mmCIF file of C-alpha atoms and ligand atoms in Angstrom:
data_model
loop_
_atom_site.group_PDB
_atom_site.id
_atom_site.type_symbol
_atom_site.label_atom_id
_atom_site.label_comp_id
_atom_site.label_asym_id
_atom_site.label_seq_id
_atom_site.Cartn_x
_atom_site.Cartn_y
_atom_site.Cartn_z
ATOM 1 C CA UNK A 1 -48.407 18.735 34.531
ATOM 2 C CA UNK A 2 -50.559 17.579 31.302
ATOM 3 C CA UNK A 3 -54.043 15.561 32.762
ATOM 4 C CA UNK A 4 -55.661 13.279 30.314
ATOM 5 C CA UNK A 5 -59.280 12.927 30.175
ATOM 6 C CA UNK A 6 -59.139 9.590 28.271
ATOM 7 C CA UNK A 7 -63.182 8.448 27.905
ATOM 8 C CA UNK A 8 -64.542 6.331 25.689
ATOM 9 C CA UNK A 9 -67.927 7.265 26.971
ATOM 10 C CA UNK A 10 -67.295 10.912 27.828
ATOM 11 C CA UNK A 11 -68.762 12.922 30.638
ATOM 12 C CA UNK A 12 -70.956 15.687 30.716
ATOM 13 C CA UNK A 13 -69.634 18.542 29.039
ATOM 14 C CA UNK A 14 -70.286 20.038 32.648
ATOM 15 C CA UNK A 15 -68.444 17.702 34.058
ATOM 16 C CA UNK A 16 -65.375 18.567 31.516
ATOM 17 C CA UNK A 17 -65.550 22.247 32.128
ATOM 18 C CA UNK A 18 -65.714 21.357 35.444
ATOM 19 C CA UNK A 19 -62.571 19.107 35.751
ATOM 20 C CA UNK A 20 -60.843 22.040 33.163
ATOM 21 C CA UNK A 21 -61.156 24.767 35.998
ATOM 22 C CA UNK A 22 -60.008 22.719 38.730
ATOM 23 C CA UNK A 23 -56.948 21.993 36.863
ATOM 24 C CA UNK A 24 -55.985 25.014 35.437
ATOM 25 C CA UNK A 25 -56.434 26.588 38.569
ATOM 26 C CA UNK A 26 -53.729 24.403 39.845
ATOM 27 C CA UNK A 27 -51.410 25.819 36.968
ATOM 28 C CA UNK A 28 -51.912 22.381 35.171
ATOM 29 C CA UNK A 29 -53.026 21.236 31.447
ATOM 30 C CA UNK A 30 -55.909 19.736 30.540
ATOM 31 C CA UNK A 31 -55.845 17.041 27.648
ATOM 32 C CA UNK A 32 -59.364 15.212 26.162
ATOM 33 C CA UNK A 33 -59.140 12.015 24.524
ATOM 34 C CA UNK A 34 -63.011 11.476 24.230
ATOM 35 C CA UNK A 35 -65.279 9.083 22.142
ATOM 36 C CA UNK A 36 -62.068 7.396 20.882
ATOM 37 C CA UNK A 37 -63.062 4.865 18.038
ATOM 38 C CA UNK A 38 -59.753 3.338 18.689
ATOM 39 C CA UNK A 39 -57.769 2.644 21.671
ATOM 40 C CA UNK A 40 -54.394 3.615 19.010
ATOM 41 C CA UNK A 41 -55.802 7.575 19.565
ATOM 42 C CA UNK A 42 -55.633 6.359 23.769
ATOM 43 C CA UNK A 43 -52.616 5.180 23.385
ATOM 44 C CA UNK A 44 -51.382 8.345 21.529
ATOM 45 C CA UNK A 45 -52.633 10.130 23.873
ATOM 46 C CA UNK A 46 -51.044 8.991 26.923
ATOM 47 C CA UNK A 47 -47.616 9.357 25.573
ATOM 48 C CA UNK A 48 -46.745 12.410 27.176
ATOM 49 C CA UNK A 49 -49.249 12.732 30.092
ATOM 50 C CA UNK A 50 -48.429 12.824 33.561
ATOM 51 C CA UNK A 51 -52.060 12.046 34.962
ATOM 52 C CA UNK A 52 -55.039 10.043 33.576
ATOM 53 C CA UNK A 53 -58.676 10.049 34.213
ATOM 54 C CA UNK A 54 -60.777 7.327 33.029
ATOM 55 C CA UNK A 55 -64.085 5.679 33.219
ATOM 56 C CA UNK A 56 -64.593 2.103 32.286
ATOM 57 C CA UNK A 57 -61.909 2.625 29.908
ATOM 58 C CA UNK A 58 -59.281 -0.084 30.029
ATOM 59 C CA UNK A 59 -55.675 0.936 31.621
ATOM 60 C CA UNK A 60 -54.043 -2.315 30.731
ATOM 61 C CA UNK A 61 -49.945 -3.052 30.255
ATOM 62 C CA UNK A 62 -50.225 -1.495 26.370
ATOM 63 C CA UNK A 63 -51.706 1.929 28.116
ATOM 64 C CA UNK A 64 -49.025 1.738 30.823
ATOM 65 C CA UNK A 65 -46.284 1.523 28.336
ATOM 66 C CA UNK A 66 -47.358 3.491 25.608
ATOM 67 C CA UNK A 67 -47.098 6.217 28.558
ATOM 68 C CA UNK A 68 -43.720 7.534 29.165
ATOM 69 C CA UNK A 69 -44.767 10.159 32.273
ATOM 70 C CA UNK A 70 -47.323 8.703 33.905
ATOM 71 C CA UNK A 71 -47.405 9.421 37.851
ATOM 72 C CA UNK A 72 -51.252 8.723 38.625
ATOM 73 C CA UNK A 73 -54.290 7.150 37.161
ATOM 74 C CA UNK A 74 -57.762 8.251 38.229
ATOM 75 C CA UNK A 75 -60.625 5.947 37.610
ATOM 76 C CA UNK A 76 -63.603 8.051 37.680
ATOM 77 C CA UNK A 77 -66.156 5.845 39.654
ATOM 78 C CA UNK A 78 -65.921 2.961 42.044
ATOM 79 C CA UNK A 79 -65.327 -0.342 39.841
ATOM 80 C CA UNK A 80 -61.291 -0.671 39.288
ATOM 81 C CA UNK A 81 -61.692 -4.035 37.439
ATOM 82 C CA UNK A 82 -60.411 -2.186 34.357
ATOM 83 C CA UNK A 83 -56.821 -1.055 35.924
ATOM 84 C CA UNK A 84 -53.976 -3.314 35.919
ATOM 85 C CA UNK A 85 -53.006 -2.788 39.193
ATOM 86 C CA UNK A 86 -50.226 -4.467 38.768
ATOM 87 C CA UNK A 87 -48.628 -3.104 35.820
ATOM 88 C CA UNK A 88 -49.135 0.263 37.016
ATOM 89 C CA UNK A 89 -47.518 -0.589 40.545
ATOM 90 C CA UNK A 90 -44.169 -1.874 38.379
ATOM 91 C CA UNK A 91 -43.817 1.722 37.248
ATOM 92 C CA UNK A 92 -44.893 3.436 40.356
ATOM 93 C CA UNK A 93 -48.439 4.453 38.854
ATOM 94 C CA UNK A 94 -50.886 5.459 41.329
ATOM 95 C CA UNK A 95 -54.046 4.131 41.134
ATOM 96 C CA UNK A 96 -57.236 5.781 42.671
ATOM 97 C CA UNK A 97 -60.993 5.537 42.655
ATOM 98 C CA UNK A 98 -63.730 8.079 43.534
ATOM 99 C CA UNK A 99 -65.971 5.461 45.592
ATOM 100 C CA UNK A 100 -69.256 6.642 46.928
ATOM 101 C CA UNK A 101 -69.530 9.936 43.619
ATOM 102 C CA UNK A 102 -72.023 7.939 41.479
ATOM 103 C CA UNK A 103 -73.759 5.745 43.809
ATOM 104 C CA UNK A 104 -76.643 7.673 43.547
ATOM 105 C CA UNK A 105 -77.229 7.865 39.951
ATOM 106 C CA UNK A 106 -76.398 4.099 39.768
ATOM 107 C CA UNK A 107 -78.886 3.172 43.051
ATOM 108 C CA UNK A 108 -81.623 4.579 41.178
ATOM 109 C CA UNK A 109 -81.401 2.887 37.872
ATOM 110 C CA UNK A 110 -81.353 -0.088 40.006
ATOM 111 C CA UNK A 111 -84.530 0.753 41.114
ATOM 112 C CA UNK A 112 -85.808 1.613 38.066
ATOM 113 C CA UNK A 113 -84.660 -1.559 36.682
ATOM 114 C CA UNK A 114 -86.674 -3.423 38.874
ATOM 115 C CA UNK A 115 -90.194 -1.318 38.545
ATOM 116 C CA UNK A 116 -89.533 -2.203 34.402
ATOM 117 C CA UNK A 117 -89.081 -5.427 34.961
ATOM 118 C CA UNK A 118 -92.128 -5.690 37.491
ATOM 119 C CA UNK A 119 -94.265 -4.109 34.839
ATOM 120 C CA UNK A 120 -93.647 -6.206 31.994
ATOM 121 C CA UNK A 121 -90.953 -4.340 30.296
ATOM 122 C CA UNK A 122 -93.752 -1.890 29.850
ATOM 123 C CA UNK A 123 -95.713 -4.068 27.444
ATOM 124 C CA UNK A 124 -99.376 -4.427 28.119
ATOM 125 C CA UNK A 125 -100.692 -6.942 30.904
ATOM 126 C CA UNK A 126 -100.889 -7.482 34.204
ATOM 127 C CA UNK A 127 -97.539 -6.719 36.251
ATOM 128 C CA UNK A 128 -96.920 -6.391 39.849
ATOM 129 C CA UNK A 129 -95.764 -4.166 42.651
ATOM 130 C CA UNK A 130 -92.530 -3.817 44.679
ATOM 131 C CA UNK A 131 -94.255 -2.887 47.463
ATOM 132 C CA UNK A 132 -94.289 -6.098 50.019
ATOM 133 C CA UNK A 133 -91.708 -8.060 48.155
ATOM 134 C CA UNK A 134 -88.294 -8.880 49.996
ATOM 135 C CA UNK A 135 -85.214 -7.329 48.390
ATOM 136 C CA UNK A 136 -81.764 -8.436 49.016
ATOM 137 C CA UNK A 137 -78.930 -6.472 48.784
ATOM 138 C CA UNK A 138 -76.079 -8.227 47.904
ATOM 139 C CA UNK A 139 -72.900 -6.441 49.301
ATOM 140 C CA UNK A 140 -73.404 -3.584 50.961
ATOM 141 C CA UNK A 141 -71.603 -1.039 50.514
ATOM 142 C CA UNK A 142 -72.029 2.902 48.905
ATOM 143 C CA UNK A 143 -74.509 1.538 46.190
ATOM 144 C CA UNK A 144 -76.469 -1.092 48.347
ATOM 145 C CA UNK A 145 -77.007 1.434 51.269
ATOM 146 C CA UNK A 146 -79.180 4.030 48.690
ATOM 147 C CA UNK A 147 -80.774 0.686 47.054
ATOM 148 C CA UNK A 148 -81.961 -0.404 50.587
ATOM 149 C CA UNK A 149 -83.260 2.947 51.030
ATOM 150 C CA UNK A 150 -84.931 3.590 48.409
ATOM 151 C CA UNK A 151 -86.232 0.245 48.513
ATOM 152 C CA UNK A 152 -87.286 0.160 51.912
ATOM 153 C CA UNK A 153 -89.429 4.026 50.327
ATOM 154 C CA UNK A 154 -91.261 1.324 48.290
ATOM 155 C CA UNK A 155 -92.030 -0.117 51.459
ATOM 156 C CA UNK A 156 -90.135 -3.062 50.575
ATOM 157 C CA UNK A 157 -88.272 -5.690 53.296
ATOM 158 C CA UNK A 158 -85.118 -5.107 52.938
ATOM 159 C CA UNK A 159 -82.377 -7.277 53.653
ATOM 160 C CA UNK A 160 -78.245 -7.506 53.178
ATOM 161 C CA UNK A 161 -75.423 -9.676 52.929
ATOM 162 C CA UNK A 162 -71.944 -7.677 53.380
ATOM 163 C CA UNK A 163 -68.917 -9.564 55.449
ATOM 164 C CA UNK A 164 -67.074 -6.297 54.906
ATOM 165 C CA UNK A 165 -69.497 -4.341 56.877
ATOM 166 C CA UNK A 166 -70.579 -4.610 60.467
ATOM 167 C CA UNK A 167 -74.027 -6.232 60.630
ATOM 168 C CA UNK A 168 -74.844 -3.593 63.639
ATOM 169 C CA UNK A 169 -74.135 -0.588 60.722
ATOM 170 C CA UNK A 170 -76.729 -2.415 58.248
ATOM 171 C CA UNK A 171 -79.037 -2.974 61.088
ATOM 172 C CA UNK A 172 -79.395 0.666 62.002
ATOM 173 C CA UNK A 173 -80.625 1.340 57.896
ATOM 174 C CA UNK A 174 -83.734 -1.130 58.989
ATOM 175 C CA UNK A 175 -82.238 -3.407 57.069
ATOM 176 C CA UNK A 176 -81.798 -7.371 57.847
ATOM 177 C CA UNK A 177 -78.418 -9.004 57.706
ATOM 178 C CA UNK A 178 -78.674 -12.416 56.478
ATOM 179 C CA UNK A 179 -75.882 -14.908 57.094
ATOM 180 C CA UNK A 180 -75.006 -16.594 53.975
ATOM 181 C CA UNK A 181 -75.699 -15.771 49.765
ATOM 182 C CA UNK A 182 -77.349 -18.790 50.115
ATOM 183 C CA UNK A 183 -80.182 -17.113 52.531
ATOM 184 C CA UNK A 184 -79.986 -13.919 50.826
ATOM 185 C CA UNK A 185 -80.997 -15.405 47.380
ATOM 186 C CA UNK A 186 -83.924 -18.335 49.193
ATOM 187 C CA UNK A 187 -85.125 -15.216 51.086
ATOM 188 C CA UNK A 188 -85.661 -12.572 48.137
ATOM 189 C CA UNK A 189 -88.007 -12.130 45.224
ATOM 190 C CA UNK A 190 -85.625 -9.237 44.067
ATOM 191 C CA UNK A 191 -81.541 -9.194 44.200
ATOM 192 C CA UNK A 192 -79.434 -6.038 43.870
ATOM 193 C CA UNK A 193 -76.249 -7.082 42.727
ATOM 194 C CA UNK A 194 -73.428 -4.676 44.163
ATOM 195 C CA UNK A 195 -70.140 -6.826 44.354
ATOM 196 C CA UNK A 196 -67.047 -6.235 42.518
ATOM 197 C CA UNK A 197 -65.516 -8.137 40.168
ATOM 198 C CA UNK A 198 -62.424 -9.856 41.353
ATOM 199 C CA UNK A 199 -61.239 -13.182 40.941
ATOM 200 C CA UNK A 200 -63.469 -14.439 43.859
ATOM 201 C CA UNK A 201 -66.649 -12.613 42.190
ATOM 202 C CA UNK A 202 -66.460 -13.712 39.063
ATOM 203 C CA UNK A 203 -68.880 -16.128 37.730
ATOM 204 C CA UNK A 204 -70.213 -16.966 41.188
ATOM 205 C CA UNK A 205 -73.396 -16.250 40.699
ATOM 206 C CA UNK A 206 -74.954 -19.194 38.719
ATOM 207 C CA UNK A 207 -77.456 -22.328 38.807
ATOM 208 C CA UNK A 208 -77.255 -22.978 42.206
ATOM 209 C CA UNK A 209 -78.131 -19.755 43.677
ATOM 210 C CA UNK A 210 -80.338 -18.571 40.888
ATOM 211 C CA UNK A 211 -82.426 -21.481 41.742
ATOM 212 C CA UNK A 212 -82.801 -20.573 45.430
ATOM 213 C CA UNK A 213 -84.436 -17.776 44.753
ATOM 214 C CA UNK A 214 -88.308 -17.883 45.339
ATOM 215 C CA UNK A 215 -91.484 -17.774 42.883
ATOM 216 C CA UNK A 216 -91.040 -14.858 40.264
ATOM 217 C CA UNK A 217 -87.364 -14.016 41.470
ATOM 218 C CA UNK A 218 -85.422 -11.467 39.332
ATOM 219 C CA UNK A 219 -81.990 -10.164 39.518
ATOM 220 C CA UNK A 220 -80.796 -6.548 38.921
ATOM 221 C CA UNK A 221 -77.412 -6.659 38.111
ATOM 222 C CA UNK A 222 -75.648 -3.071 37.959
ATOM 223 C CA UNK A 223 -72.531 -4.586 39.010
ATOM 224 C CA UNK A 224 -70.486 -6.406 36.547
ATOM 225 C CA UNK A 225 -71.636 -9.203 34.098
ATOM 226 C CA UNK A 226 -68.469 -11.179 34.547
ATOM 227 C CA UNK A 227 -69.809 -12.151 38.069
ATOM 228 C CA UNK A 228 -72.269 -13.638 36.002
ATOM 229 C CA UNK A 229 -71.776 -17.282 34.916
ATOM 230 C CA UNK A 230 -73.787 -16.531 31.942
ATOM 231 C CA UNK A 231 -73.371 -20.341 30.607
ATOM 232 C CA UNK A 232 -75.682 -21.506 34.385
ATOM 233 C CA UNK A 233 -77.909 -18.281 34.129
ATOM 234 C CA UNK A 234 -78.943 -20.004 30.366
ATOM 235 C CA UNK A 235 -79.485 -23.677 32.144
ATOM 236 C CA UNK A 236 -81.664 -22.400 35.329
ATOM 237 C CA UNK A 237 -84.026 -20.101 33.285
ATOM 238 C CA UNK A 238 -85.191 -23.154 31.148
ATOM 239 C CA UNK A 239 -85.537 -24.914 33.861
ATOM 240 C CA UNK A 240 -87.359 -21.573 35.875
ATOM 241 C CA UNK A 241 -89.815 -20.128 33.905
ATOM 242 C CA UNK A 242 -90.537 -17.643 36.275
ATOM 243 C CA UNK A 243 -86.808 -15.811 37.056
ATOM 244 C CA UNK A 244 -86.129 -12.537 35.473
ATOM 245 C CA UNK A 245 -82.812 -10.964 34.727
ATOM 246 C CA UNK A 246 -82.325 -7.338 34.187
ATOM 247 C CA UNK A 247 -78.483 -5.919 33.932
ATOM 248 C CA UNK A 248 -77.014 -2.502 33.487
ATOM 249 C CA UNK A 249 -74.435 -4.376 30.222
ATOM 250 C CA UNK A 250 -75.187 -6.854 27.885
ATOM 251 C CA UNK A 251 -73.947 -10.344 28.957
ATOM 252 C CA UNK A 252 -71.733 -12.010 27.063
ATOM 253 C CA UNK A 253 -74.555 -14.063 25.487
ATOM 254 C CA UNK A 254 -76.994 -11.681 25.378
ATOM 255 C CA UNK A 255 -78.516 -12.441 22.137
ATOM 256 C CA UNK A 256 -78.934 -15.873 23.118
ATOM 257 C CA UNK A 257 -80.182 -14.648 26.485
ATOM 258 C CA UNK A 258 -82.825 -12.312 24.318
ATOM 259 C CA UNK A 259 -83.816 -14.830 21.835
ATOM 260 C CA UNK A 260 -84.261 -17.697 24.798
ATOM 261 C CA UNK A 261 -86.176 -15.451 27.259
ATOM 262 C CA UNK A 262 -87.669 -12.272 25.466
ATOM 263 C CA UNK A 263 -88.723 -10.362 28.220
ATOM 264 C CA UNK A 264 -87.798 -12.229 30.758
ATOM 265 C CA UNK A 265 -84.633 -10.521 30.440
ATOM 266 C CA UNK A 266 -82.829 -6.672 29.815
ATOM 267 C CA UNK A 267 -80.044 -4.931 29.245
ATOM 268 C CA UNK A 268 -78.427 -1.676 28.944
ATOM 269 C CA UNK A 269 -76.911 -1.235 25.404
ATOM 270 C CA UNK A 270 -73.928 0.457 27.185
ATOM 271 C CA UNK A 271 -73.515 0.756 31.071
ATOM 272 C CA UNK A 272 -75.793 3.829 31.986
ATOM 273 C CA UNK A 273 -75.858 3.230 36.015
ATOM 274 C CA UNK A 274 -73.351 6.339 36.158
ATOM 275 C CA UNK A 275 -74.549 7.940 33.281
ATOM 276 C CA UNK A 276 -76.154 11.148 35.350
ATOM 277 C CA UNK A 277 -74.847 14.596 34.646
ATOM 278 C CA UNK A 278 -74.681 14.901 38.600
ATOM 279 C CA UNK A 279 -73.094 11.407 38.819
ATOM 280 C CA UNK A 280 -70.343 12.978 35.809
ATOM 281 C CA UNK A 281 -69.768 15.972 37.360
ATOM 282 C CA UNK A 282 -69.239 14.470 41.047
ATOM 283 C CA UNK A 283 -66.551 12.130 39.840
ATOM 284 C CA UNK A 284 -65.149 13.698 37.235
ATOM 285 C CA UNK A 285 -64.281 16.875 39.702
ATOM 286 C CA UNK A 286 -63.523 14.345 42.404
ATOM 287 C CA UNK A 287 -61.089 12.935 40.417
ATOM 288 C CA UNK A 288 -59.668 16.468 39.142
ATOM 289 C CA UNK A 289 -58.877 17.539 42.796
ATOM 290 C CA UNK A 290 -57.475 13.887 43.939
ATOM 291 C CA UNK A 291 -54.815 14.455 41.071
ATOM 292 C CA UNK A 292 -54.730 17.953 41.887
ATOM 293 C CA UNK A 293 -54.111 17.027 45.733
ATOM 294 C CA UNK A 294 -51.700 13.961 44.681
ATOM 295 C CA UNK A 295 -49.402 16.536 43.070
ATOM 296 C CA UNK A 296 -49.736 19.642 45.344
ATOM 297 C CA UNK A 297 -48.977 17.195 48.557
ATOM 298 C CA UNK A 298 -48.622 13.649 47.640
ATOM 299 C CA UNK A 299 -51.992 12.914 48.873
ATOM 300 C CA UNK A 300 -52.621 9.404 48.102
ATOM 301 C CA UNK A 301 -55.985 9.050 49.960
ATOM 302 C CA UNK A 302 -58.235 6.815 47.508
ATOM 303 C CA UNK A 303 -54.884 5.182 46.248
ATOM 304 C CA UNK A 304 -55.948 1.469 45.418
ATOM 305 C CA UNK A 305 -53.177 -0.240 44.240
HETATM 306 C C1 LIG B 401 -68.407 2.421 38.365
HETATM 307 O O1 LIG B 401 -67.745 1.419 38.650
HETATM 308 O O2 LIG B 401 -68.202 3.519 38.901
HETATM 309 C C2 LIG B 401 -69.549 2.305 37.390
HETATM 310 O O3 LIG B 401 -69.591 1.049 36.822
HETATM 311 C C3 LIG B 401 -69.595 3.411 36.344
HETATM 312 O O4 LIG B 401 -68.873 3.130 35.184
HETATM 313 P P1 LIG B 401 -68.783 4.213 34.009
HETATM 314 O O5 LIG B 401 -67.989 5.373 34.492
HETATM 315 O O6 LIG B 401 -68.132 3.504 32.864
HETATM 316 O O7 LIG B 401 -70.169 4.632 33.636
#
């Protein structure tokens, strides 16, 4: 079987010659689309492959149909926003994740997001500490468990909202289960964003709930801007003086956002939360020996769609 390694932000060449052993240990082929400047050299690329691996690298209907042998698509990471699930499911595409294989590397920019943004951006002056302050994390799950623990190693009071997860499971981390987004975001000076976007997510976080939060509030997004409603976000920092906004990809107003706010607000040129060679070489392989499984058995664990 040929396996693409279609990425416009490629992995760790570890991570490559990583996935390449796995593979050709199975008695497969390994294929690398990387860096592509155009999604034509994707779509090229695909023709003939029977199994894909991709990052944040869109696997819309053009993708789907450009490939004539496709069996399985592998989305290196936890985030599946950028697979149509459906157009894959109409020509029996499997579609997986690796949840849980970069949480670290994305938990700790998180973190570090949040000491930058407590210090100024690193300019001069006076900043503060996390130490003390209340952090909520909002959705629970692979991510929000390491940002509630390394938070709470800042000695911070740590709290959650997750309906997904029982609150008996969060309470055992130390960590407080509010009952609404509502509380979570009056409660915290700092909010980890770790909910997916879907089309309940998306551009629910706005004026309303931005404005709960208390004196000084910022919010670390290393989630997805499109649960951003980046139009509200504008209208409550004018009005809030005192809210900070740091996210791991530039919103879709981000110059505006820049030129209204200075350092009130950052973001990532490109999405770095996963951008570890540990956080590469953990999904990348991960997805290797899913495929690798999904052929050998029909193994379908991780299937999403
Ligand atoms: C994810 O959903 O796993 C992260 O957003 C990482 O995305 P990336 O592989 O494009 O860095």
């Amino acid at each position: 079987m040929k396996i693409l390694v279609a990425t416009d932000k490629p992995f760790a060449k570890a991570a490559v010659d990583g996935i390449r052993e796995i593979v050709e240990k199975a008695g497969h082929e390994l294929a690398l689309c990387e860096k592509y400047t155009d999604v034509s050299e994707f779509h090229k690329a695909v023709e003939d492959a029977d199994a894909l691996i991709v990052r944040s690298d869109k696997v819309d209907a053009a993708v789907v149909n450009a490939a004539k042998n496709l069996k399985i698509v592998v989305r290196a990471g936890a985030g599946f926003d950028n697979l149509d699930l459906a157009a894959c499911t109409e020509k029996n595409i499997v579609c997986m994740n690796t949840p849980g294989q970069n949480s670290n590397a994305v938990a700790e920019l998180a973190l570090g997001m949040m000491i930058y943004m407590a210090r100024n951006s690193f300019h001069p002056g006076t900043g503060s500490e996390l130490k003390g302050k209340k952090l909520g994390i909002h959705a629970y799950g692979n991510i929000g468990k390491i940002v509630a623990k390394l938070g709470k190693a800042f000695d911070m009071d740590v709290y959650a909202l997750d309906p997904f997860v029982d609150a008996k499971v969060i309470e055992a981390d130390g960590v407080k289960v509010v009952n609404s987004v509502e509380e979570l975001y009056s409660t915290c000076h700092y909010i980890s964003l770790h909910i997916p976007a879907n089309e309940k997510t998306k551009k629910s976080i706005g004026y309303d709930l931005l404005g709960k939060m208390p004196k000084g509030g910022c919010l670390v997004n290393t989630a997805r801007k499109e649960v951003i409603h980046e139009e509200e976000l504008v209208k409550i920092f004018t009005e809030r003086t005192d809210l900070k906004y740091a996210t791991d990809m530039e919103a879709g107003n981000q110059a505006e956002l820049n030129e209204k706010f200075g350092t009130r607000v950052f973001a990532t040129p490109k999405k770095m939360g996963a951008e570890t060679a540990e956080a590469n070489i953990n999904a990348g392989l991960a997805a290797a020996n899913q495929i690798c499984k999904f052929f050998a058995t029909g193994d379908t664990t991780f299937k999403v769609n």
